[in-house]
Tab-separated table of C-alpha atoms in Angstrom:
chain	number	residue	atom	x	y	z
F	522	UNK	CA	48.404	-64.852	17.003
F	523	UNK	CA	48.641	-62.213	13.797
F	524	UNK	CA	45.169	-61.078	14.146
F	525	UNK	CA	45.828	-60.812	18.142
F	526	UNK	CA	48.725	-58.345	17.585
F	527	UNK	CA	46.676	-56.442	14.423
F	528	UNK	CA	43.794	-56.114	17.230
F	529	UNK	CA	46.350	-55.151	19.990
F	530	UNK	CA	47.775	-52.658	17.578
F	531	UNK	CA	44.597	-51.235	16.676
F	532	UNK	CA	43.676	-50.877	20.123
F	533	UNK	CA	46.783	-48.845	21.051
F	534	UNK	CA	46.118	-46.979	18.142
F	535	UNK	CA	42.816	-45.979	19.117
F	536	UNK	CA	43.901	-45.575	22.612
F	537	UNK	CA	46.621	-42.905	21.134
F	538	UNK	CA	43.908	-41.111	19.706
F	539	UNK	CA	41.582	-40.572	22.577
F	540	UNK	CA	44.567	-39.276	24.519
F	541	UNK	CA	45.619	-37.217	21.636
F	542	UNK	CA	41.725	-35.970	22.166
F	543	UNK	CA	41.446	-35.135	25.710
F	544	UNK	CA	45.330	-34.267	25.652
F	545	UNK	CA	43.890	-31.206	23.048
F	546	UNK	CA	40.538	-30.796	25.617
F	547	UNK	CA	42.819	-30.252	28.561
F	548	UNK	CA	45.376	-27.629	26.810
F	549	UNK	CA	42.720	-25.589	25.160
F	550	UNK	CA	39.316	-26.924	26.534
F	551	UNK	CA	37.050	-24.317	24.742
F	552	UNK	CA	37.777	-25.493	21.710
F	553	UNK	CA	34.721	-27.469	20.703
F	554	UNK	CA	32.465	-24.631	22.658
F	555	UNK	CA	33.927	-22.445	20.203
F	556	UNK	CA	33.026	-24.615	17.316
F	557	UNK	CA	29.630	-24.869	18.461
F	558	UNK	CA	29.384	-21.206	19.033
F	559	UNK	CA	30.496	-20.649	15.462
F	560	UNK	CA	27.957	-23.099	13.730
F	561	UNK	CA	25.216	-21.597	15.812
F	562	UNK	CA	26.295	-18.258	14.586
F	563	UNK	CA	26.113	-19.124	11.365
F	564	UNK	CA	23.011	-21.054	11.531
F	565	UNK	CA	20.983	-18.045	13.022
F	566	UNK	CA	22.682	-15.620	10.692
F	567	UNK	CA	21.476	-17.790	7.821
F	568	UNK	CA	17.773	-17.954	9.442
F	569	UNK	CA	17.369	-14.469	10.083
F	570	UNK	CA	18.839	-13.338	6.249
F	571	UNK	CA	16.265	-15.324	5.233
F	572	UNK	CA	13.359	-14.081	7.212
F	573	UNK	CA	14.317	-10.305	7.540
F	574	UNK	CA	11.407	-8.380	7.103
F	575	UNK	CA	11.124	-5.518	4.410
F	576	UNK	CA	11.568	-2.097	6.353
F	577	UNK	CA	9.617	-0.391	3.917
F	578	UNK	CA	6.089	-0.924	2.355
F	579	UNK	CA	5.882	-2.265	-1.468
F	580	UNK	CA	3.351	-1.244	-3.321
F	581	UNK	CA	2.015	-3.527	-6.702
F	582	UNK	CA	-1.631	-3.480	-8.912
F	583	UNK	CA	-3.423	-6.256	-9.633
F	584	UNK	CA	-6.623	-6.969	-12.059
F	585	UNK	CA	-8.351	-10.105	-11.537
F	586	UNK	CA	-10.395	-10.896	-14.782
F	587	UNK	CA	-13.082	-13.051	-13.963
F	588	UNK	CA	-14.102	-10.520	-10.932
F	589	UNK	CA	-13.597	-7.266	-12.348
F	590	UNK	CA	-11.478	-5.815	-10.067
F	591	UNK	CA	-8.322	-3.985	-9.501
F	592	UNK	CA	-6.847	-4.505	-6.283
F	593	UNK	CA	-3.703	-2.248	-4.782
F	594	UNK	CA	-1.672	-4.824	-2.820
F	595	UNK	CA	0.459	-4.159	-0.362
F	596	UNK	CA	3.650	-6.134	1.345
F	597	UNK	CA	5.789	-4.867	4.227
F	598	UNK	CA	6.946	-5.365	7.909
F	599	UNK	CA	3.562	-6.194	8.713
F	600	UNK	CA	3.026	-8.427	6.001
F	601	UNK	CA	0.909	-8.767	3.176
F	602	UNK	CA	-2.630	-7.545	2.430
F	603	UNK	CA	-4.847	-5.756	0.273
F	604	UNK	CA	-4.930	-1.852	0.942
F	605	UNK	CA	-7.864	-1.205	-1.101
F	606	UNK	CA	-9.960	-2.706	-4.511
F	607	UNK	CA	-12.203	-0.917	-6.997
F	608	UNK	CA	-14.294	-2.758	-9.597
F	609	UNK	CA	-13.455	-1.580	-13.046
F	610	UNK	CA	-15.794	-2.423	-16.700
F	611	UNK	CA	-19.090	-0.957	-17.499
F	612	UNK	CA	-21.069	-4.216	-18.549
F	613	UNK	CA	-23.479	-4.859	-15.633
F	614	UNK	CA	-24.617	-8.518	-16.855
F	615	UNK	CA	-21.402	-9.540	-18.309
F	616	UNK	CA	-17.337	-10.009	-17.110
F	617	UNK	CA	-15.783	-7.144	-18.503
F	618	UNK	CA	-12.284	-9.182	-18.242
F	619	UNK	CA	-10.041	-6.704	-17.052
F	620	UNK	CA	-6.400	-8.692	-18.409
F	621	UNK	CA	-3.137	-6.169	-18.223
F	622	UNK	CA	-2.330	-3.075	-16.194
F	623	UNK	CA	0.624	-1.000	-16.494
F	624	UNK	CA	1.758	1.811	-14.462
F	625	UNK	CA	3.046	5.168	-15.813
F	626	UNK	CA	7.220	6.018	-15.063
F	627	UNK	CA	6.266	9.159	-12.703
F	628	UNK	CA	3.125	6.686	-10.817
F	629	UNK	CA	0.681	9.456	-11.420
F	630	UNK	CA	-1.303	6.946	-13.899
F	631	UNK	CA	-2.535	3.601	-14.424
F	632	UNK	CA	-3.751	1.965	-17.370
F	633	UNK	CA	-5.787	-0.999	-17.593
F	634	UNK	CA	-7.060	-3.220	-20.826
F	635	UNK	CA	-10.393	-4.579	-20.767
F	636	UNK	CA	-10.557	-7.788	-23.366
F	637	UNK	CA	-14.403	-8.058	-23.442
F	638	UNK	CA	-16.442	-5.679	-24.950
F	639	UNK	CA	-19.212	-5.123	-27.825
F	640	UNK	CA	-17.148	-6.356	-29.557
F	641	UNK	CA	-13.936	-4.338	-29.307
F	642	UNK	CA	-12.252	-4.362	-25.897
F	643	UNK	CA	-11.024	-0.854	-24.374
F	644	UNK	CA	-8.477	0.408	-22.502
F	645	UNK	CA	-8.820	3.350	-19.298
F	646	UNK	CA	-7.044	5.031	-17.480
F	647	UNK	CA	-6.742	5.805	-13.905
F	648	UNK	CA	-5.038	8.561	-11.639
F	649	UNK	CA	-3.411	6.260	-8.713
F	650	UNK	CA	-3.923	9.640	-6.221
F	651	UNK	CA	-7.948	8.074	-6.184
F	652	UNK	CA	-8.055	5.768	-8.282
F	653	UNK	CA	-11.037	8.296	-10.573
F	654	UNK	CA	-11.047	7.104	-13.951
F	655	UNK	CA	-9.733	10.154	-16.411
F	656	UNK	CA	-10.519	8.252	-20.051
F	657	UNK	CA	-11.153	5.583	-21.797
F	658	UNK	CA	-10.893	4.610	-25.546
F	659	UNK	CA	-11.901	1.299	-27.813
F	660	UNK	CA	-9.258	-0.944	-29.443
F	661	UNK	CA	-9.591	-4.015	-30.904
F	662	UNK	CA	-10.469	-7.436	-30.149
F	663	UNK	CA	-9.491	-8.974	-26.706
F	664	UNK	CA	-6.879	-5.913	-25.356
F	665	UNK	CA	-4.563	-8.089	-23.327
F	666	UNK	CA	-0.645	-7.413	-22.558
F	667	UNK	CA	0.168	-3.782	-22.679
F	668	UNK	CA	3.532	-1.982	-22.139
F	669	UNK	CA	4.418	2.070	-21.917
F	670	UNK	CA	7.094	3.670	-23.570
F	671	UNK	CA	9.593	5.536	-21.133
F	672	UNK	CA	8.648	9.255	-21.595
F	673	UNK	CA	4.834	7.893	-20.541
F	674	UNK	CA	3.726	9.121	-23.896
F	675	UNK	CA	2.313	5.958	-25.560
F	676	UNK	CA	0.712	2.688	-24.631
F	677	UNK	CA	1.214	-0.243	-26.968
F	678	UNK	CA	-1.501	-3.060	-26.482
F	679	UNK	CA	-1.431	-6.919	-28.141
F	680	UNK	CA	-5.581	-7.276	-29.534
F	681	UNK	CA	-4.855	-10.840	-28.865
F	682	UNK	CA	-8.103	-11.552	-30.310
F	683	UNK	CA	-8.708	-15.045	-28.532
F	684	UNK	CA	-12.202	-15.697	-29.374
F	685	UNK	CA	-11.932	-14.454	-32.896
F	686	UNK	CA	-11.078	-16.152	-36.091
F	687	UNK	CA	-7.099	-17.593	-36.611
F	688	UNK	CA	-6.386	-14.279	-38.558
F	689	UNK	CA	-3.767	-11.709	-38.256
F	690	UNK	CA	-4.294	-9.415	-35.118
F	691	UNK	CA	-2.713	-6.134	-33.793
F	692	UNK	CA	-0.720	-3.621	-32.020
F	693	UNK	CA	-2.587	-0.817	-30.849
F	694	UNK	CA	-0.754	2.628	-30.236
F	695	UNK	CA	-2.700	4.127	-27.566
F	696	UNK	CA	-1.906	8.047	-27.124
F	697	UNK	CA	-2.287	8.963	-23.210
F	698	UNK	CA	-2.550	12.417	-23.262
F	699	UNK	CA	-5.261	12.517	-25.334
F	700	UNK	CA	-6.443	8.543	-24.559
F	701	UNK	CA	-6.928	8.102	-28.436
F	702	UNK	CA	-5.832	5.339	-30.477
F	703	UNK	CA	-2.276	6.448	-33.141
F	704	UNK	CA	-2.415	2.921	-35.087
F	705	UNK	CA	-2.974	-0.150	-35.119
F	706	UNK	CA	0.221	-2.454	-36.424
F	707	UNK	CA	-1.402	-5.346	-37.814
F	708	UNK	CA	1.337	-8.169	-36.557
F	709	UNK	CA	0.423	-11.885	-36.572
F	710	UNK	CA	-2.026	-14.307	-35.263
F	711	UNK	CA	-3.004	-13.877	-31.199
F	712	UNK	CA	-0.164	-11.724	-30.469
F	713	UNK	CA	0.582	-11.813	-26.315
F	714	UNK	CA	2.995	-10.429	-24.087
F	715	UNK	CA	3.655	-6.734	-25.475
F	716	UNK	CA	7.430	-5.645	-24.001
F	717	UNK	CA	9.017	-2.547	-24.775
F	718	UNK	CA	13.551	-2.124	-24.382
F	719	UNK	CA	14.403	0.089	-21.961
F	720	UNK	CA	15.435	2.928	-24.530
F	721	UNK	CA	11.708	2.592	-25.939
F	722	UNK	CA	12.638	2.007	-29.692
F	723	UNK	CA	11.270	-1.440	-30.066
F	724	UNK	CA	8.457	-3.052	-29.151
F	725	UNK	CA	8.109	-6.455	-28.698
F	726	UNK	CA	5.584	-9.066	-28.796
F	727	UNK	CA	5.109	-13.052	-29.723
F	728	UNK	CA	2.272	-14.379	-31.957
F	729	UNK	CA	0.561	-17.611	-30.467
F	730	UNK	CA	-0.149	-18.730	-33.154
F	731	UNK	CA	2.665	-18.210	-35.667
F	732	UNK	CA	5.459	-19.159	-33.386
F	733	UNK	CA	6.697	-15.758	-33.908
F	734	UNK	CA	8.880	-12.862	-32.424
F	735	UNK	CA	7.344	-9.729	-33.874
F	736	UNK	CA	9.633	-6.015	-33.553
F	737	UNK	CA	7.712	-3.132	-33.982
F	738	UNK	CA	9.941	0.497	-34.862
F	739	UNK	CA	8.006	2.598	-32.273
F	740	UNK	CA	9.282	5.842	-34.047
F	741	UNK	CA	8.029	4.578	-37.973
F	742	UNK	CA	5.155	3.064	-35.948
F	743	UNK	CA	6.101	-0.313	-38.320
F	744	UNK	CA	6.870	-4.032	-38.025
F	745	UNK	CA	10.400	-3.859	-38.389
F	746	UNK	CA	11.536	-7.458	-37.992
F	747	UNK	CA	10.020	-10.956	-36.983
F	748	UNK	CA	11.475	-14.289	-35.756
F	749	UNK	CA	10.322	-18.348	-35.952
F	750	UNK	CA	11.060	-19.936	-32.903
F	751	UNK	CA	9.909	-23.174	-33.597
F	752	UNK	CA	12.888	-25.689	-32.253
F	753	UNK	CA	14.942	-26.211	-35.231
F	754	UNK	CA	13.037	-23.977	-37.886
F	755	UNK	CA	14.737	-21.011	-36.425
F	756	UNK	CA	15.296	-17.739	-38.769
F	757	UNK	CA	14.918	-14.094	-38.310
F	758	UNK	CA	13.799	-11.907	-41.141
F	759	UNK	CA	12.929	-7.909	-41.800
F	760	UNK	CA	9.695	-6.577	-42.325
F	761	UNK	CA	6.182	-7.556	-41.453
F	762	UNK	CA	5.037	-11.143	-41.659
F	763	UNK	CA	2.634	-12.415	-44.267
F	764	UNK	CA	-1.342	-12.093	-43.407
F	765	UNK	CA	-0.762	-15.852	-44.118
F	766	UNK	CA	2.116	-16.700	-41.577
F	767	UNK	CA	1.888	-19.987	-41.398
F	768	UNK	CA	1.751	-20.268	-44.891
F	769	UNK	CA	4.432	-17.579	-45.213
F	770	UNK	CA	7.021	-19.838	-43.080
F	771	UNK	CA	6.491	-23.116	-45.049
F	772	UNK	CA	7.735	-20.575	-48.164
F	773	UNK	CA	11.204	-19.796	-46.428
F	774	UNK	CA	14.826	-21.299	-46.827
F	775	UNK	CA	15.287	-23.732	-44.325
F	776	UNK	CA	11.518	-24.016	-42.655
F	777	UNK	CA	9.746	-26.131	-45.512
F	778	UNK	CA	7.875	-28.797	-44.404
F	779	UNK	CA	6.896	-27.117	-41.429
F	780	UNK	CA	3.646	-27.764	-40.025
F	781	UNK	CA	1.641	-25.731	-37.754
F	782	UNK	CA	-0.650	-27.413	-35.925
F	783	UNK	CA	-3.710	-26.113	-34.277
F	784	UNK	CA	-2.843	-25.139	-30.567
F	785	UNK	CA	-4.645	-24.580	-27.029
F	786	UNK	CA	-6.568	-21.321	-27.217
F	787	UNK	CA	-9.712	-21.833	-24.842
F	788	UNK	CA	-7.002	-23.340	-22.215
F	789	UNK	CA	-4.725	-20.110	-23.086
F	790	UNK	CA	-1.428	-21.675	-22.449
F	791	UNK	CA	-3.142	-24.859	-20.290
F	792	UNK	CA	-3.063	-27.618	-22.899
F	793	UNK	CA	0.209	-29.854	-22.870
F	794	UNK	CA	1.493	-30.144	-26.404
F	795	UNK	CA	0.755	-33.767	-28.454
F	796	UNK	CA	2.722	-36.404	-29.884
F	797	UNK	CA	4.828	-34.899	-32.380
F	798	UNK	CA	3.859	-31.587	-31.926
F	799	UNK	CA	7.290	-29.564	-32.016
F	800	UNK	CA	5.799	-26.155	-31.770
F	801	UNK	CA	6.498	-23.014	-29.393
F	802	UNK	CA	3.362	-21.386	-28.852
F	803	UNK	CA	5.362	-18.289	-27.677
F	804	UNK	CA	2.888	-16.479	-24.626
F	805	UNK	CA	5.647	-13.650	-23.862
F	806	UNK	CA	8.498	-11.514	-24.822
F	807	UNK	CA	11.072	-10.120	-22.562
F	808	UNK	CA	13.286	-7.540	-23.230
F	809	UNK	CA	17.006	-7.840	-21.421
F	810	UNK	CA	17.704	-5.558	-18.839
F	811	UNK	CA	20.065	-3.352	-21.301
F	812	UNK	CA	17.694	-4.490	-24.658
F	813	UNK	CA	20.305	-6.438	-26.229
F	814	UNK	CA	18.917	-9.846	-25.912
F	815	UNK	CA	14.761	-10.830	-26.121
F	816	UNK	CA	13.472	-13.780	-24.040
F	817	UNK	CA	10.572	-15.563	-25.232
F	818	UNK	CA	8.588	-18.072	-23.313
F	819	UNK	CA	7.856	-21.294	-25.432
F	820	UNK	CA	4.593	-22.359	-23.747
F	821	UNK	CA	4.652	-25.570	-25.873
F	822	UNK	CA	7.451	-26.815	-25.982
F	823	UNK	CA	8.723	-25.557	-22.142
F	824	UNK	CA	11.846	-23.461	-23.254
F	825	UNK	CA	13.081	-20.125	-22.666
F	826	UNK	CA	14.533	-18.776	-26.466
F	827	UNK	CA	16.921	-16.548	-26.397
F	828	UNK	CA	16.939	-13.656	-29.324
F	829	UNK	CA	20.014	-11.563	-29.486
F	830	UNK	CA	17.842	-8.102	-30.852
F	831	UNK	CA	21.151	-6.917	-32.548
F	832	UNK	CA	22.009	-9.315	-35.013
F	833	UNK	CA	18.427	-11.354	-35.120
F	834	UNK	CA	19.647	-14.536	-34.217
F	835	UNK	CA	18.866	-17.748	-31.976
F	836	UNK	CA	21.635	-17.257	-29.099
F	837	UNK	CA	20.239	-20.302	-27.156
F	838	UNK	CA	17.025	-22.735	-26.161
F	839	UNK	CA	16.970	-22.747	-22.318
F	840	UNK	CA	14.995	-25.718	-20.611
F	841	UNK	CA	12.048	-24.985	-18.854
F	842	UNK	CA	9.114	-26.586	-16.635
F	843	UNK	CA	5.647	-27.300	-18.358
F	844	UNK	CA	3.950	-24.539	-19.379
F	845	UNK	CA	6.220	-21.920	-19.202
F	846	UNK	CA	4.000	-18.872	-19.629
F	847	UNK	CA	5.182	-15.219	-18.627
F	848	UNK	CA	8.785	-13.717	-17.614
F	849	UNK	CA	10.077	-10.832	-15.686
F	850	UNK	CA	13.581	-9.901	-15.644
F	851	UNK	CA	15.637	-8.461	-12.202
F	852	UNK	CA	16.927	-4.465	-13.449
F	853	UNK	CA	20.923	-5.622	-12.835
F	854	UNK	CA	20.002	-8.171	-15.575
F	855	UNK	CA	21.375	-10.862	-13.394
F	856	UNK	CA	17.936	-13.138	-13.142
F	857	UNK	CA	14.859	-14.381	-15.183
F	858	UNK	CA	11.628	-15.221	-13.356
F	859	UNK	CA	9.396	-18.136	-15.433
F	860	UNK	CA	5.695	-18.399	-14.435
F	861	UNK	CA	4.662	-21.979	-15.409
F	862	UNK	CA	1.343	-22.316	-15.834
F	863	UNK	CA	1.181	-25.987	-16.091
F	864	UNK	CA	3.526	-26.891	-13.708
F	865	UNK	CA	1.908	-24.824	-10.965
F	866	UNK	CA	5.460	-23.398	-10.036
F	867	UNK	CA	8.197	-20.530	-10.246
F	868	UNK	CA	11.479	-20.630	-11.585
F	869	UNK	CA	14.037	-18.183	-11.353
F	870	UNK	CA	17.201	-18.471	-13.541
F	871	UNK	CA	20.405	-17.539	-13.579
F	872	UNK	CA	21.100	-15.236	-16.661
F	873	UNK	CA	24.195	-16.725	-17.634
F	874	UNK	CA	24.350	-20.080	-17.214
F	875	UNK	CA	20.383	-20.259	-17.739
F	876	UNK	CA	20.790	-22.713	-14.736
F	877	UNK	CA	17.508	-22.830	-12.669
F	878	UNK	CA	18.305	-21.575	-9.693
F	879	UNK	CA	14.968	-22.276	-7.370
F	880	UNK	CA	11.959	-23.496	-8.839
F	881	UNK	CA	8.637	-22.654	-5.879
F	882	UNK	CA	5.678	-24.202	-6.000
F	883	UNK	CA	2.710	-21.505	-5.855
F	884	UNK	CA	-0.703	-22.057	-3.374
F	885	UNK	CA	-2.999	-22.568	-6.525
F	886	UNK	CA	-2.979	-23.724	-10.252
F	887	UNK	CA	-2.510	-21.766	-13.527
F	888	UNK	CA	0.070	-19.748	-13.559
F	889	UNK	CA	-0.036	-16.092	-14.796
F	890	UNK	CA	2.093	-13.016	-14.572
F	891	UNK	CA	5.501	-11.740	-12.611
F	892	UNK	CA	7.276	-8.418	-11.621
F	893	UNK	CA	9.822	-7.493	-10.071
F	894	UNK	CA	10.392	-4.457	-7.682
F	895	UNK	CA	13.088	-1.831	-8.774
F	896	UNK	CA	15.754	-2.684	-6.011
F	897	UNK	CA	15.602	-6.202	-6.928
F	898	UNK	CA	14.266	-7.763	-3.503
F	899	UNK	CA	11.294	-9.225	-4.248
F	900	UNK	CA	8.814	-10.562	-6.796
F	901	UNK	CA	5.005	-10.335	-7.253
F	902	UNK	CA	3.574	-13.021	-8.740
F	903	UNK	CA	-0.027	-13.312	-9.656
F	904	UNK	CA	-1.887	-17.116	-9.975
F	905	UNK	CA	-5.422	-17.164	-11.526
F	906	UNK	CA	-7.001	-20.124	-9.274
F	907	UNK	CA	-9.324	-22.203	-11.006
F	908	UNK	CA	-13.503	-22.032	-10.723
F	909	UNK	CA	-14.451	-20.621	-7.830
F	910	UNK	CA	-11.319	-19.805	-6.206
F	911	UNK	CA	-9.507	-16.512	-5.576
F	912	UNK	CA	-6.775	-15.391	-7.702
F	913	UNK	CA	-3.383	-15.195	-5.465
F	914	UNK	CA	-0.248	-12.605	-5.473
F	915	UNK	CA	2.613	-14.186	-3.888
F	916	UNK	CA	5.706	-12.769	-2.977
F	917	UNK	CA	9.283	-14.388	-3.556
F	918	UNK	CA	12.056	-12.717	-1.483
F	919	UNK	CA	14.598	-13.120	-4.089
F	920	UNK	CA	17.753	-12.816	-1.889
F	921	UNK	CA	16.216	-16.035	0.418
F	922	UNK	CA	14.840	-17.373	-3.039
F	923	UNK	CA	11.422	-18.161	-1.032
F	924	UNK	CA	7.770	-17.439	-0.705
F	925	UNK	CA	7.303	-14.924	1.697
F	926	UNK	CA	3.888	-13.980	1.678
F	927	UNK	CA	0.725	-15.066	-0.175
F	928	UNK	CA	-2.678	-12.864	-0.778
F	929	UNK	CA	-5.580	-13.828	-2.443
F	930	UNK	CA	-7.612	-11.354	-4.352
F	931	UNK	CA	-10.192	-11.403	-7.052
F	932	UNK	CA	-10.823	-14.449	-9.653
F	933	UNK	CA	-8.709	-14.950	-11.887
F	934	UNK	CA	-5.787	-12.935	-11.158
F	935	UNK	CA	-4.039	-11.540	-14.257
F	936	UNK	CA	-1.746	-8.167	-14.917
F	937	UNK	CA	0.400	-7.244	-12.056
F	938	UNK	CA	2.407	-3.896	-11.842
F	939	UNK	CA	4.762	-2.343	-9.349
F	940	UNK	CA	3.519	0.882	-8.251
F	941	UNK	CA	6.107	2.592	-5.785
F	942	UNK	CA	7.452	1.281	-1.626
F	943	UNK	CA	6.492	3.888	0.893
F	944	UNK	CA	6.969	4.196	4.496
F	945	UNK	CA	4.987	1.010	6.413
F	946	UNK	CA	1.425	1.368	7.630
């Protein structure tokens, strides 16, 4: 008899309800229309901030090594291709290896570093009105990264000497006026990922081999400082590194003991690390947006160090996928893009959480390099393919936080550079 009044109860309670309901329906019977109408609103709004097109062209350069080319890219309203591609190199039964590029702050001049050569590598320079070639001059072994100072006066180039012996390698200080080599800073062992700060007074670069940050003074033309990054072995120290780094590090306070095994140098960055190897294997360095900070990608050990450039100490590891390989920064100095080169993916972090905020898989393996446009819209990043495949530049809308656009392009794509947006074609 209970359970007959609880379920006579509940059954007037219901009933309450549903004429509560259509009670509502009758006084004000646009009242779910209007609730439908507002999550459709909000749905399309969503969808078409998403896909908005670009109303203006962008405009980045791309080398791929393994075909010799240098390709102008470009991505607008209607959509992504290649404008036009040149081959660079002067070896006609050989790959020249054309590996970084870097455009000049007032985009009259491009400069591009060719890592093969007999046996010195070289680095040339282009006008970007027709692409003519103006000069060219020798540096050292394997040319790779490259960065230019902000008055466009000097080039600094990593010799990242990858098929070499495991001996200290350089900086070379390219003049571009006169296209002749200044110096050559003798750093550490494969140094990659040359990054100047904004102001232009440091240069920055990270040793392969030595787990190392190195500083260069660009106005005493000297090493200045240098960092281990190793997990747990961090210190930071003034002047140049020993020629025998390794050696050098097992010598300081606080890193004896320190082993540094032999690491992944035909792979360049491919080879996941072994049991018990606690190594960095640093493949970049990245500047902050105001120079106060460095960012180094630990290709070993998949972490993101953090540098602060003022008082030369570890600020923090940041977790990253496998392989983590080469970074680009956003100019408000709000976001870090991560090309992972084993992981086949994107990331792009927030700055000060280090939270990952998207991570986007990419169309082919092995991971290379990233920019990012000067309003802060979108990202080029460039994938190398493997074999017989073409390199790809693909295109992250980083409002959306999506792939937008893919194009493939020569072999092994490598340096990337934003050149200037322009009116679409």
């Amino acid at each position: 008899m209970k359970f007959l009044q609880r379920k006579e109860r509940k059954g007037v309670s219901q009933s309450n309800a549903t004429t509560a309901f259509l009670c509502s329906l009758w006084v004000n019977p646009l009242r779910p229309l209007r609730f439908i109408l507002f999550l459709l609103i909000a749905y399309c709004a969503a969808t078409t901030f998403a896909q908005t097109k670009p109303a203006k062209d962008y405009l980045v350069y791309v080398v791929s090594e393994s075909a010799d080319k240098i390709a102008l890219v470009r991505f607008g309203p209607n959509g992504a291709r290649i404008d036009h591609e040149l081959q660079t190199g002067d070896m006609p039964v050989d790959i020249d290896g054309p590996h970084g590029i870097v455009i000049s702050p007032d985009r009259q001049f491009y400069y591009v570093s060719i890592a093969h050569g007999r046996p010195f590598g070289l680095i040339w320079k282009y006008a970007t009105k027709d692409d003519s070639v103006l000069g060219k001059t020798t540096l050292g072994y394997f040319p790779a990264t490259e960065d230019i100072t902000p008055d466009g006066n000097f080039l600094f180039v990593v010799n990242f000497n990858l098929h070499g012996d495991m001996v200290p390698s350089s900086v070379s200080v390219v003049s571009t006026a006169t296209m002749t080599e200044v110096a050559r800073i003798q750093t550490c062992t494969m140094p990659h990922g040359s990054r100047l700060n904004p102001q232009g007074t440091k240069q920055y670069s990270a040793c392969m081999m030595d787990d190392m940050l190195v500083e260069i003074d660009t106005r005493s033309l000297k090493v200045a400082r240098h960092f281990v990054v190793t997990k747990g072995k961090e210190i930071g120290m003034n002047g140049a590194p020993r020629k025998d780094a390794a050696g050098s590090m097992n010598s300081m306070p606080g890193v004896s003991g320190m082993s540094m095994p032999m690491k992944d140098t035909g792979g360049h960055g491919m080879e996941a690390p072994k049991a018990g190897d606690t190594s960095c294997q640093p493949t970049w360095a990245q500047p902050s947006a105001d120079g106060s900070s460095i960012y180094v990608a630990c290709n070993k050990s998949s972490e993101i160090v953090e540098v602060n450039a003022d008082r030369w100490q570890l600020v923090r590891r940041i977790p990253a996928r496998a392989g983590v390989y080469n970074l680009g920064i956003t100019h408000d100095g709000t976001r870090l893009l991560a090309t992972n080169k084993r992981d086949q993916s994107v990331s792009v972090y927030d700055l000060k959480s280090g939270k990952e905020l998207v991570r986007l898989p990419t169309k082919r393996k092995v991971l290379h390099g990233v920019v990012v446009s000067p309003d802060d819209l979108y990202a080029f990043v460039t994938v190398e393919g493997i074999g017989s495949e073409p390199g790809t530049v693909e295109i992250i809308d980083l409002k959306a936080l999506k792939t937008v656009a893919t194009v493939d392009v020569g072999e092994e794509a490598a340096g990337v550079d934003f050149y200037q947006t322009e009116p679409p074609k």
